[in-house]
Short mmCIF file of C-alpha atoms in Angstrom, two decimals:
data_model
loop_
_atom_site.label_atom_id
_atom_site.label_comp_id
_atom_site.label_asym_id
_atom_site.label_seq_id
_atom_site.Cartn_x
_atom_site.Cartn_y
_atom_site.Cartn_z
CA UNK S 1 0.00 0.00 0.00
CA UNK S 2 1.04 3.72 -1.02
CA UNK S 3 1.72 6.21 2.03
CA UNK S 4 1.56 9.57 1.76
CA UNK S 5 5.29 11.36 2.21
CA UNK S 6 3.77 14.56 3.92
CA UNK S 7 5.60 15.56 6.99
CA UNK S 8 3.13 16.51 9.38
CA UNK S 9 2.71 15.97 13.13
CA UNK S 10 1.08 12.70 14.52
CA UNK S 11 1.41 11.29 17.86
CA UNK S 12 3.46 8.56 18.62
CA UNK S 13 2.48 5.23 20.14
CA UNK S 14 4.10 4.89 23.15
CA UNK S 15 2.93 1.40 24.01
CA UNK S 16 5.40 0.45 21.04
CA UNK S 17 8.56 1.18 23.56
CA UNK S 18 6.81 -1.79 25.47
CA UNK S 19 5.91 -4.41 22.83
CA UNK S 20 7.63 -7.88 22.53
CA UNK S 21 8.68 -9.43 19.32
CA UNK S 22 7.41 -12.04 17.41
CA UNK S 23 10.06 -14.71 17.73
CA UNK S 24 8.67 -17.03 14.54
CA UNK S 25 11.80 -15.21 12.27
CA UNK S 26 15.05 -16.35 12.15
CA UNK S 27 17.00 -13.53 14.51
CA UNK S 28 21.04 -13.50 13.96
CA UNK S 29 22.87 -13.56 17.66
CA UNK S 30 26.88 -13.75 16.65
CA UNK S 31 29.53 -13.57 14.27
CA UNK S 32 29.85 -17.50 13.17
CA UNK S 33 34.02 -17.27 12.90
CA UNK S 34 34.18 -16.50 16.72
CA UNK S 35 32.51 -19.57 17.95
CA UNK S 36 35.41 -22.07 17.38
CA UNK S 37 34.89 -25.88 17.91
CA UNK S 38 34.63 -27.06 21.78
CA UNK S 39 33.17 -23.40 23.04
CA UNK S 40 30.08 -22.26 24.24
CA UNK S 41 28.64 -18.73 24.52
CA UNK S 42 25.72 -17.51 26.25
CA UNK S 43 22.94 -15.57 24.30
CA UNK S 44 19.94 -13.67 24.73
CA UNK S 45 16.91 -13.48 22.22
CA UNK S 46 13.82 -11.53 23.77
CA UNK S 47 14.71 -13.12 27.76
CA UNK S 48 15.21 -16.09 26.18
CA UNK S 49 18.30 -17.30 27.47
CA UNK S 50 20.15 -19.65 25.20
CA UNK S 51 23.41 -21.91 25.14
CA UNK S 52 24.99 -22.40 21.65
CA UNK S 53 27.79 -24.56 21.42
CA UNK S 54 29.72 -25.80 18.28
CA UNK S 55 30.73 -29.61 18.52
CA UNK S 56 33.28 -32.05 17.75
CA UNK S 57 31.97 -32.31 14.34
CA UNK S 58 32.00 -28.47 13.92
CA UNK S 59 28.02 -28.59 13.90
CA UNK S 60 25.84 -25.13 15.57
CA UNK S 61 23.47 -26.71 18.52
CA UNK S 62 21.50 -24.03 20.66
CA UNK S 63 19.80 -24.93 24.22
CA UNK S 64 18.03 -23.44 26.36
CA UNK S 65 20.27 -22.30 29.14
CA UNK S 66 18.99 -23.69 32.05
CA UNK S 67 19.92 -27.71 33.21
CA UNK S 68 16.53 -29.33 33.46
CA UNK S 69 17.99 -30.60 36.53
CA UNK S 70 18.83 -27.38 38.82
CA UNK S 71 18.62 -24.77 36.68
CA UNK S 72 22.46 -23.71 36.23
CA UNK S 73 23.24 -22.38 33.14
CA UNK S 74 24.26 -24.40 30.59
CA UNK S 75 27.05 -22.02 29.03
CA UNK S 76 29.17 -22.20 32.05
CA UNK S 77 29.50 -26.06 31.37
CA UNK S 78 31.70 -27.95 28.78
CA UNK S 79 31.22 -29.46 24.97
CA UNK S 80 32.05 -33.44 25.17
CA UNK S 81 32.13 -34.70 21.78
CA UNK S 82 28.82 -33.80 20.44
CA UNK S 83 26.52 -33.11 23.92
CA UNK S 84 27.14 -30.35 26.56
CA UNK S 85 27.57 -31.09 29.63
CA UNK S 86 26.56 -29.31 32.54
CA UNK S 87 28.83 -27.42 34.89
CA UNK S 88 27.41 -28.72 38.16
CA UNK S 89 26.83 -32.37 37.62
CA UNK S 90 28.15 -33.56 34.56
CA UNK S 91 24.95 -34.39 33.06
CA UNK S 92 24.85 -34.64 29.28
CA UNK S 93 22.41 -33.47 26.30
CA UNK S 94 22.50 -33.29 22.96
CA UNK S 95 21.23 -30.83 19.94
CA UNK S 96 17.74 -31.85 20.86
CA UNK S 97 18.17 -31.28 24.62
CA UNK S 98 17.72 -34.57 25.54
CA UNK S 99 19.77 -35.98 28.08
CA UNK S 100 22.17 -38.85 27.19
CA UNK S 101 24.68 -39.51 29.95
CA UNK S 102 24.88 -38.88 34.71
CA UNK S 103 27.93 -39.54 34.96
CA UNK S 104 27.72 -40.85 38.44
CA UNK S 105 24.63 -43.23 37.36
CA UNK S 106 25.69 -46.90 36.26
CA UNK S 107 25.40 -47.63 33.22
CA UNK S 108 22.48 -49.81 32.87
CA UNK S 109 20.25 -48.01 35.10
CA UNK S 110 17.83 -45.91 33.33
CA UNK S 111 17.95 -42.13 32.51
CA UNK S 112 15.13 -39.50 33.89
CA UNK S 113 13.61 -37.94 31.69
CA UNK S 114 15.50 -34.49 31.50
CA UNK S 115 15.06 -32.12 28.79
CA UNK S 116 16.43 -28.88 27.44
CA UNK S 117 14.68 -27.00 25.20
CA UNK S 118 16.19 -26.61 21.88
CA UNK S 119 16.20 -24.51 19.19
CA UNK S 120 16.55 -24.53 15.16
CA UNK S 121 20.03 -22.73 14.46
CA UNK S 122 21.96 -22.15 11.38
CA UNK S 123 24.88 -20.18 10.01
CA UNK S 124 24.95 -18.30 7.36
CA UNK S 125 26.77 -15.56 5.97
CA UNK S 126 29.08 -16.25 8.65
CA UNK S 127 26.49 -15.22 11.29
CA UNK S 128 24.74 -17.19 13.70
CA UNK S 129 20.93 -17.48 13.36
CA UNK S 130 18.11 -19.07 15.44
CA UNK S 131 14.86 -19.41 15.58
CA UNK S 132 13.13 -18.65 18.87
CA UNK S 133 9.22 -19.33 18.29
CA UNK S 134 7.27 -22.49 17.14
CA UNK S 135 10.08 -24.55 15.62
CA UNK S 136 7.67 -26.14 13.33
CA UNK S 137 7.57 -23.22 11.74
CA UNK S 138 11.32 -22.68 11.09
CA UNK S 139 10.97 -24.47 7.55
CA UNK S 140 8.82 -21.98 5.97
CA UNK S 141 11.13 -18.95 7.24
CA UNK S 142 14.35 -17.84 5.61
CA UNK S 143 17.19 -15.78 7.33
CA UNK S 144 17.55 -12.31 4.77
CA UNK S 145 19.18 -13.06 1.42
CA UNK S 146 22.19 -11.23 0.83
CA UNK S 147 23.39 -12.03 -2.39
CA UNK S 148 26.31 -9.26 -2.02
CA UNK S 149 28.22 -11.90 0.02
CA UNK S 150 29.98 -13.59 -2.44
CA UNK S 151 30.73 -10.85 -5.11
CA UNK S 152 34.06 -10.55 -5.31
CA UNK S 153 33.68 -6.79 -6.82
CA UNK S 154 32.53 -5.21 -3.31
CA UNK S 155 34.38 -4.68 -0.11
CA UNK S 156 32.38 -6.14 3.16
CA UNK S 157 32.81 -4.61 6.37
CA UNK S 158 31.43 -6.60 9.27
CA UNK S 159 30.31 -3.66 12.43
CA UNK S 160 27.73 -4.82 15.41
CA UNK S 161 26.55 -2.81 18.19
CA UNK S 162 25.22 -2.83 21.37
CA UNK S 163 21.96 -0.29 22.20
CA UNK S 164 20.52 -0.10 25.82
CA UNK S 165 17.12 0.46 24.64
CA UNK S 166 14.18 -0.60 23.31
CA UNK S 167 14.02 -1.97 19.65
CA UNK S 168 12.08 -0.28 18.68
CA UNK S 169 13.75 3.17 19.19
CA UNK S 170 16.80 1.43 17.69
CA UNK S 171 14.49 0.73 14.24
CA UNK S 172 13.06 4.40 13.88
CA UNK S 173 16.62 5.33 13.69
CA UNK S 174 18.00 3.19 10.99
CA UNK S 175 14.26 4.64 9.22
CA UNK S 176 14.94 7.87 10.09
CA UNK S 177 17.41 9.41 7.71
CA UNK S 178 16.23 12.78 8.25
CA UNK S 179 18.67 12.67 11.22
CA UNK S 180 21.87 13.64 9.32
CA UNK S 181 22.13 17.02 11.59
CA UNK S 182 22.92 14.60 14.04
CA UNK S 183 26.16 13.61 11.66
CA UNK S 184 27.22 16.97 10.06
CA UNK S 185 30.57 17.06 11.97
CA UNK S 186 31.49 13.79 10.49
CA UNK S 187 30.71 14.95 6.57
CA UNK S 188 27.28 13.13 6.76
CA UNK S 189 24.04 13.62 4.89
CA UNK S 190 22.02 16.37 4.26
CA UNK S 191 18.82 18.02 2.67
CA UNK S 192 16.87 14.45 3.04
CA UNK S 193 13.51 14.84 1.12
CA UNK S 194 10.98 11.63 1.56
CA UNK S 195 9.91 10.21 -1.84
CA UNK S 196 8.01 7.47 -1.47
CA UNK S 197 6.47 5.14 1.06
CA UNK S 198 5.14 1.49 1.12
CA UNK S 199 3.88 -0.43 3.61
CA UNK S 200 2.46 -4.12 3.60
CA UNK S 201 1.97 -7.16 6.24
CA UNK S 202 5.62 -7.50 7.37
CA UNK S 203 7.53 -4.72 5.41
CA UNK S 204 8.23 -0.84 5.28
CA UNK S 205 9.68 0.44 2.32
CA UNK S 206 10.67 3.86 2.24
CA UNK S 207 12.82 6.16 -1.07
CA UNK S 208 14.61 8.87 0.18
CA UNK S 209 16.80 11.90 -1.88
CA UNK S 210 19.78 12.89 0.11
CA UNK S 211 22.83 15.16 -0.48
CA UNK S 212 26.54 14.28 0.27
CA UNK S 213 29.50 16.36 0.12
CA UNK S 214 32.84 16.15 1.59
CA UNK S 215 36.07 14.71 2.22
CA UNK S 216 34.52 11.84 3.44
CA UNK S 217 31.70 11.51 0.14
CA UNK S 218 34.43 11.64 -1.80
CA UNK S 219 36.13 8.76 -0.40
CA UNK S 220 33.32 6.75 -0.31
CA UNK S 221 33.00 7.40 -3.94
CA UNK S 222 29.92 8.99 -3.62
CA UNK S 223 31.49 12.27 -5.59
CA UNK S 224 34.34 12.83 -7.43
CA UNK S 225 35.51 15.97 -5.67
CA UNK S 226 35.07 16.93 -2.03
CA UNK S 227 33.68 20.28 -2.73
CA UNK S 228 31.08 19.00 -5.07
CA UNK S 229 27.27 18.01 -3.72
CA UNK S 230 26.22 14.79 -5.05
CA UNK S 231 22.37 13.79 -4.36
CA UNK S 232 21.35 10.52 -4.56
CA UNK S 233 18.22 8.05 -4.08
CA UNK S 234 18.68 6.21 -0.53
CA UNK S 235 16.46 2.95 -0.63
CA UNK S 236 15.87 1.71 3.58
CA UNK S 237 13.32 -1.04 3.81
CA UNK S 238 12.67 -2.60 7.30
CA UNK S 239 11.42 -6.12 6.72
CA UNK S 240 10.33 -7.40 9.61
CA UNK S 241 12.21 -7.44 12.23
CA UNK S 242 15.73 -6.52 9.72
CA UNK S 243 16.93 -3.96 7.31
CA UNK S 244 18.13 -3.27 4.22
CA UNK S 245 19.48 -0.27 2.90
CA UNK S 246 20.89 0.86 -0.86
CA UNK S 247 22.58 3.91 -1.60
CA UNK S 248 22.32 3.84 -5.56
CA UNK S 249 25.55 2.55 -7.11
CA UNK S 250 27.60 2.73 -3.83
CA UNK S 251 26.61 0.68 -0.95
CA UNK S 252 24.13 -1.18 0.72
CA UNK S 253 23.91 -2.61 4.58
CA UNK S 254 22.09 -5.46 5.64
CA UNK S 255 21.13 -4.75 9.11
CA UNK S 256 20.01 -7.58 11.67
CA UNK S 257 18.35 -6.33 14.73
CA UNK S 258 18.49 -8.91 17.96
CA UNK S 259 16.23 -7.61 20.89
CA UNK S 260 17.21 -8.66 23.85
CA UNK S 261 15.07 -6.99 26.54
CA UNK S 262 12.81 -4.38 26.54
CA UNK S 263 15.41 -1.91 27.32
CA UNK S 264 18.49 -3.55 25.18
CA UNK S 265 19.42 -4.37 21.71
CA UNK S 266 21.96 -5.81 19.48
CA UNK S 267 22.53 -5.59 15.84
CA UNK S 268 24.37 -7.31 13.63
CA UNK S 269 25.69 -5.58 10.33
CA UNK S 270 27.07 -6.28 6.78
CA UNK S 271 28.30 -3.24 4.73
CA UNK S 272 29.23 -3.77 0.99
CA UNK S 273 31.06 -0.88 -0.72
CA UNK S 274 31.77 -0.58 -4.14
CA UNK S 275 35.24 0.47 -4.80
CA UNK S 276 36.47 2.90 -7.92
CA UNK S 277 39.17 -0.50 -8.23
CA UNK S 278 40.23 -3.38 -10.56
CA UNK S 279 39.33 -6.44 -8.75
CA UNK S 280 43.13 -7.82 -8.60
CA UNK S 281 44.12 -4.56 -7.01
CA UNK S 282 40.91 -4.26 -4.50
CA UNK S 283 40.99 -7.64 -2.95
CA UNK S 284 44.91 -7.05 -1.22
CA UNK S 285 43.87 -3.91 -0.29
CA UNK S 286 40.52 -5.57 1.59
CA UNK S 287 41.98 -5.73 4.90
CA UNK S 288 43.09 -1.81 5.23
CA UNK S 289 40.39 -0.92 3.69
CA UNK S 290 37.99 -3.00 6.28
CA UNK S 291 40.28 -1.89 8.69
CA UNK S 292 40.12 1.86 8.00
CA UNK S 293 36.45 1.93 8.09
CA UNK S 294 36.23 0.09 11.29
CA UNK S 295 38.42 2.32 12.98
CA UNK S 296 38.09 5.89 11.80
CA UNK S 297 34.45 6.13 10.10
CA UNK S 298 31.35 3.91 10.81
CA UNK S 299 32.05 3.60 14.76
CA UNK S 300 32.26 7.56 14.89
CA UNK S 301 28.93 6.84 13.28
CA UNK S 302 27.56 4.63 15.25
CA UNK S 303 28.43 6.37 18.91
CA UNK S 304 26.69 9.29 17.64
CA UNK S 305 23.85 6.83 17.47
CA UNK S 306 23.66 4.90 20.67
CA UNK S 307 24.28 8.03 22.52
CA UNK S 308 21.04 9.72 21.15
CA UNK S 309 19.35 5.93 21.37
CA UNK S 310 20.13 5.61 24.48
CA UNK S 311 19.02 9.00 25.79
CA UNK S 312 15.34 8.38 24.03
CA UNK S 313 14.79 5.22 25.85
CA UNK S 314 16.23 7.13 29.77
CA UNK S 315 13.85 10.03 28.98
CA UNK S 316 11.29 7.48 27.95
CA UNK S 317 11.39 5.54 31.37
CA UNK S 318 11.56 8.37 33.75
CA UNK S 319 8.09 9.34 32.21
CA UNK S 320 6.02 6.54 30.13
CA UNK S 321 2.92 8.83 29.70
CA UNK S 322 4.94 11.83 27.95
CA UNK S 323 3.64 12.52 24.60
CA UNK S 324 5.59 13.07 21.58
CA UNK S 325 5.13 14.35 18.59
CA UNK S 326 6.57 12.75 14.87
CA UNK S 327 6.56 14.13 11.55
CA UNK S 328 8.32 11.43 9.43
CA UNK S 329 4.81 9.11 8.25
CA UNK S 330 7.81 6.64 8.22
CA UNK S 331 8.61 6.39 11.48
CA UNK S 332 4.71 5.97 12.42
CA UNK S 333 4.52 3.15 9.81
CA UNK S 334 7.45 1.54 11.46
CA UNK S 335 5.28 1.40 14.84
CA UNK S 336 2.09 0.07 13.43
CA UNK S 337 4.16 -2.79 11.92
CA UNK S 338 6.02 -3.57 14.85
CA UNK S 339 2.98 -3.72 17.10
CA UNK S 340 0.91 -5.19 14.29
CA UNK S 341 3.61 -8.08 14.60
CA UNK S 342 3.74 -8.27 18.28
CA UNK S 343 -0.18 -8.42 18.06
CA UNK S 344 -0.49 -11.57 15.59
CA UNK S 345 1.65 -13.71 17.31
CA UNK S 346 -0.06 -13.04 20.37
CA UNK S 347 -3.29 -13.29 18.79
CA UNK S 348 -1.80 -17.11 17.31
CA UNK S 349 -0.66 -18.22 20.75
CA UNK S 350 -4.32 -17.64 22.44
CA UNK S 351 -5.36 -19.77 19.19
CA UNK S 352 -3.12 -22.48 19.48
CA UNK S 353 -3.84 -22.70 23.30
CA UNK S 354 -6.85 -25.58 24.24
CA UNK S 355 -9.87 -24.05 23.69
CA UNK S 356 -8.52 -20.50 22.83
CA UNK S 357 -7.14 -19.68 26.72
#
């Protein structure tokens, strides 16, 4: 459906900064390269608290992380062979969470049966993904295509973050790219005029116009000189519950949102850059390049950011019932969906519940 692009005021939601998610999407939680075989690491998808563990074999398992037995978290234990094993007694369950070995139990004598929950993971484009809802559903759902990862022609710069806030605050501004003022010290954006809008079930699609200029434009290759103003169509498009974002002919960013609680956030981001270079000179340069972005431009970025994030959702919880006031129809149409989501699982769960309760 077609939105109207008129700035004018409307009043925010507020109920939005206290919504859950709706866990039946694949949600990324780590960088797949830093989870080497044998370790375990402790993550946390909506205060769901979850062991993943790579085994023997190299294979992604994820468990709840909590021993059916006392409770203890599971991450603090240890991977043997294929199963984890828990810190306190040595008990042992697979990838399904079931348990296989008590080490102090002989060996005929039955097992009780103790279960872990477990939960559909994968990895893909070297990031960790799992699936937190109904895991019959995990099937029908897809993690993001990104069909940037394997073109040799781009440059890929891995960046996460950490937000304490709300996700929802953290989505309005990756929309939101009429906050450039925020960025004018670091040769950011400017002049942002909203083109178009789109909204359906599970997707907000919104064409912006924006102006560069700059040292830092031109070494992005979004102008040839610094001192020339280059303005060019900015495509962001929140698909429930990630992004994905296309400067024309430049870059895009595939942005993977992981909510954690309702006051804190993760993301996990992949940056492709085209690069004014022949291929066999481009890929040895890769590393400074990746390197030189990490350091000196997109966390300059990105603190700018969190520190205006983070001071929305503090102002936000010493006073709930403050009204607000928003202009971008965006950044309403972001709310609706993400409540709209929240709503339909919840409105599934009563469903699936015997008779309805």
């Amino acid at each position: 459906m077609e939105l109207a692009t008129t700035l004018k005021s409307q009043k925010v939601q507020n109920h939005v900064r206290e919504v859950g998610i709706n866990p039946n999407y694949w949600y990324a939680v780590g960088w797949a390269s830093q989870l080497q075989v044998g370790e375990i690491v402790s993550v946390m998808i909506w205060q769901q608290a979850i062991a993943v563990y790579r085994d023997a074999n190299g294979q992604l398992h994820a468990l709840e992380d909590a021993c059916p037995h006392k409770g203890v978290a599971l991450h603090k234990g240890k991977v043997q062979g294929c199963h984890l094993a828990c810190p306190y007694h040595g008990w042992e369950f697979n990838g399904s969470g079931d348990c296989v070995s008590i080490p102090y139990l002989a060996k005929e004598q039955k097992l009780p049966r103790a279960k872990a929950r477990s939960y559909p993971i994968q990895e893909k484009y070297n990031i960790i993904w799992i699936f937190p809802g109904d895991p019959t559903l995990a099937i029908a759902q897809e993690p993001p295509c990104i069909p940037e990862f394997d073109q040799p022609e781009l440059l890929m710069v891995p960046i996460s973050a950490h937000f304490q806030a709300h996700f929802s605050i953290c989505n309005e501004n990756t929309m939101d790219v009429f906050h450039g003022f925020l960025h004018q010290n670091l040769q950011g954006w400017f002049d942002p005029v909203l083109l178009s809008l789109k909204e359906t079930e599970s997707a907000i699609s919104a064409e912006y116009a924006v102006s560069y200029k700059g040292r830092m434009a031109q070494f992005l290759g979004l102008s040839d000189r610094a001192d020339e103003v280059t303005t060019l169509p900015v495509c962001v498009q929140y698909r429930y519950p990630h992004y994905y974002t296309s400067l024309q002919g430049v870059s895009s960013l595939y942005l993977m949102r992981l909510p954690v609680s309702p006051t804190e956030s993760r993301s996990f981001a992949l940056f492709f850059f085209k690069v004014r270079l022949p291929i066999w000179i481009l890929n040895p340069l890769k590393p400074l390049l990746r390197a030189m972005l990490l350091r000196f431009v997109l966390p300059k970025f990105l603190a700018q950011d969190i520190e205006m994030i983070e001071s929305e959702q503090q102002t936000y919880l010493a006073n709930p019932q403050r009204r607000y006031v928003e202009i971008n129809p965006a950044i309403i149409a972001i709310q609706r969906l993400i409540i709209r989501q929240y709503e339909q699982f919840m409105q599934q769960s009563s469903q699936s519940q015997p008779n309805g309760n």
